[in-house]
Each structure stands twice: as structure tokens, then as C-alpha cells.
mmCIF file of C-alpha atoms in Angstrom:
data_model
loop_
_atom_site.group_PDB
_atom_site.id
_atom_site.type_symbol
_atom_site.label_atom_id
_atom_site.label_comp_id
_atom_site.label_asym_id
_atom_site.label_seq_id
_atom_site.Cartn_x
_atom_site.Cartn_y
_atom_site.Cartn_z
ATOM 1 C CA UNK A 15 15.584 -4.833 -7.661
ATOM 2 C CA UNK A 16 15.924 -6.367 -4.193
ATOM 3 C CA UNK A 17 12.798 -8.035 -2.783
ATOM 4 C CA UNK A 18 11.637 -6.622 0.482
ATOM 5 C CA UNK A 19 9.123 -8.495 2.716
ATOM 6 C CA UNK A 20 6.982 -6.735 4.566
ATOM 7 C CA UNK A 21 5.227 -7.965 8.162
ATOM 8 C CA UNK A 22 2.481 -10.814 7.251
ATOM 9 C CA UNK A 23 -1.005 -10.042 8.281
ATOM 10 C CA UNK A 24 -2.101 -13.308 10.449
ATOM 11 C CA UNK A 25 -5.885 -13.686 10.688
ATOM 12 C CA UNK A 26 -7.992 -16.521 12.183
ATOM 13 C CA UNK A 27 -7.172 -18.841 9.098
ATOM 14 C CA UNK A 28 -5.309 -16.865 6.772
ATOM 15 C CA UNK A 29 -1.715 -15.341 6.533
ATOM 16 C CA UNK A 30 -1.473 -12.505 3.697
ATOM 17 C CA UNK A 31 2.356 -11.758 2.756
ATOM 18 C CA UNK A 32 3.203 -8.843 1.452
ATOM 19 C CA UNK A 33 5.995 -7.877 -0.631
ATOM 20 C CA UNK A 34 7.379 -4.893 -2.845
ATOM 21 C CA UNK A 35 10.557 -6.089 -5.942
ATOM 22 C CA UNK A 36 10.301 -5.773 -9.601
ATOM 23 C CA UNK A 37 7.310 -3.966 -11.395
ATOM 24 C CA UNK A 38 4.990 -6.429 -13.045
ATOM 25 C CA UNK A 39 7.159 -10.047 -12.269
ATOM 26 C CA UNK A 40 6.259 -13.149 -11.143
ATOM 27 C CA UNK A 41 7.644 -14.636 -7.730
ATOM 28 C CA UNK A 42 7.550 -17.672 -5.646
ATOM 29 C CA UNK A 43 6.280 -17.343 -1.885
ATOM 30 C CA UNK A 44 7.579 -20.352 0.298
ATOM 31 C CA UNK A 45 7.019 -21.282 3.833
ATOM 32 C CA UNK A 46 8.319 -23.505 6.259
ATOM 33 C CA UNK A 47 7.816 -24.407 10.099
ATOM 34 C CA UNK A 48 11.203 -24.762 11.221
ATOM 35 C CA UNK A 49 14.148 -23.138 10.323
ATOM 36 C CA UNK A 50 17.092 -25.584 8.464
ATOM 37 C CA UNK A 51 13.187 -28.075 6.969
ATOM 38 C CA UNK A 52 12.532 -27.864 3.887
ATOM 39 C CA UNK A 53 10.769 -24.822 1.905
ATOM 40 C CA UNK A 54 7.449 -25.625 0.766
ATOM 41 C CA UNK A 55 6.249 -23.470 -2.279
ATOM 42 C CA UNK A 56 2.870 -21.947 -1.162
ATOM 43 C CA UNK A 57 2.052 -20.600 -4.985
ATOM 44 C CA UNK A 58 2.778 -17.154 -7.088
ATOM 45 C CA UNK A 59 2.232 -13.434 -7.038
ATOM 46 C CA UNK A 60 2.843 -10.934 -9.444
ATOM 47 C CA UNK A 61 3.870 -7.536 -8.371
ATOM 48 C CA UNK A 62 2.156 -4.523 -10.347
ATOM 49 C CA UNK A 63 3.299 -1.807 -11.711
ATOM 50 C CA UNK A 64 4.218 0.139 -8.883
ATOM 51 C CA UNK A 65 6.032 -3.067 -7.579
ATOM 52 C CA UNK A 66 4.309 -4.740 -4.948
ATOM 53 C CA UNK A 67 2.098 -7.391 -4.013
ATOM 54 C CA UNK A 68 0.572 -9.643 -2.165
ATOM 55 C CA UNK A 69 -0.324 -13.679 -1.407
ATOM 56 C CA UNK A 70 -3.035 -14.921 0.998
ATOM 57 C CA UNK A 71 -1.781 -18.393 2.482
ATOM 58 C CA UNK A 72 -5.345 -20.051 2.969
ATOM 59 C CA UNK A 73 -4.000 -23.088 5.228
ATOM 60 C CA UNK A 74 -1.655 -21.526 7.474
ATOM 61 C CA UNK A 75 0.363 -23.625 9.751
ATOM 62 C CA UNK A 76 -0.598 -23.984 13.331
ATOM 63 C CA UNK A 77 1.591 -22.011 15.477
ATOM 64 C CA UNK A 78 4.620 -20.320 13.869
ATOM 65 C CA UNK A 79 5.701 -20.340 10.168
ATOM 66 C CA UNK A 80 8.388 -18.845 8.750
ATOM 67 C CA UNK A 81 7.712 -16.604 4.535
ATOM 68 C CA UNK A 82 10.334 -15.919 2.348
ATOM 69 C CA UNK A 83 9.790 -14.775 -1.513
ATOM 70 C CA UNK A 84 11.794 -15.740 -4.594
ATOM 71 C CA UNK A 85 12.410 -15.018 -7.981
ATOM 72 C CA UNK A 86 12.152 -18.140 -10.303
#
């Protein structure tokens, strides 16, 4: 199943991604500050059954970021 990402939720220190793909799979959310760097790996989320799910980025990057979720 294709992943979709849905709009991020920025707060004062926090970014939460949000996602729907596969029931109950593990995937990688990456970030990056400028398009063409390097992806940084953030950490994991596993989607539930009903396939979705979400990851809280607890050091956002100042200014703009760019999200994108993989499947190892």
C-alpha cells in the first residue's frame, strides 16, 4: 500500500507527522532542511491496524524542514 503523508502539525517545539500505509508496519520518518542535503532519519512509527500513524519530532529545525516516510 502506498504511503500517504498527511500535513505536519508544527507547535512551539514540536512537529507531529502524520501518516496512513500498511496496517501494523514499521517505517522510517526522515527530515531534511534543504532540498538535494542529505536525509536525516528522525526515528520509527508503526502504523496500527487501521493503518496510520504518527511521529512527534521533539527538536524541530528552526525555520523550514522538509518530512518524508519510508519503508525499510
Amino acid at each position: 500500500k502506498d504511503i500517504k503523508l498527511l500535513t505536519p502539525v508544527v507547535g512551539p517545539t514540536t512537529v507531529l507527522v502524520s501518516f496512513t500505509g500498511s496496517a501494523n508496519k514499521a517505517y522510517t520518518v526522515q527530515r531534511v532542511g534543504v532540498l538535494g542535503a542529505t536525509w536525516e532519519t528522525r526515528g520509527t512509527a508503526t502504523t496500527g491496524a487501521d493503518g496510520k500513524a504518527t511521529f512527534t519530532d521533539a527538536a524541530p529545525l528552526a525555520g523550514a524542514a522538509f518530512y518524508r516516510v519510508v519503508s525499510p
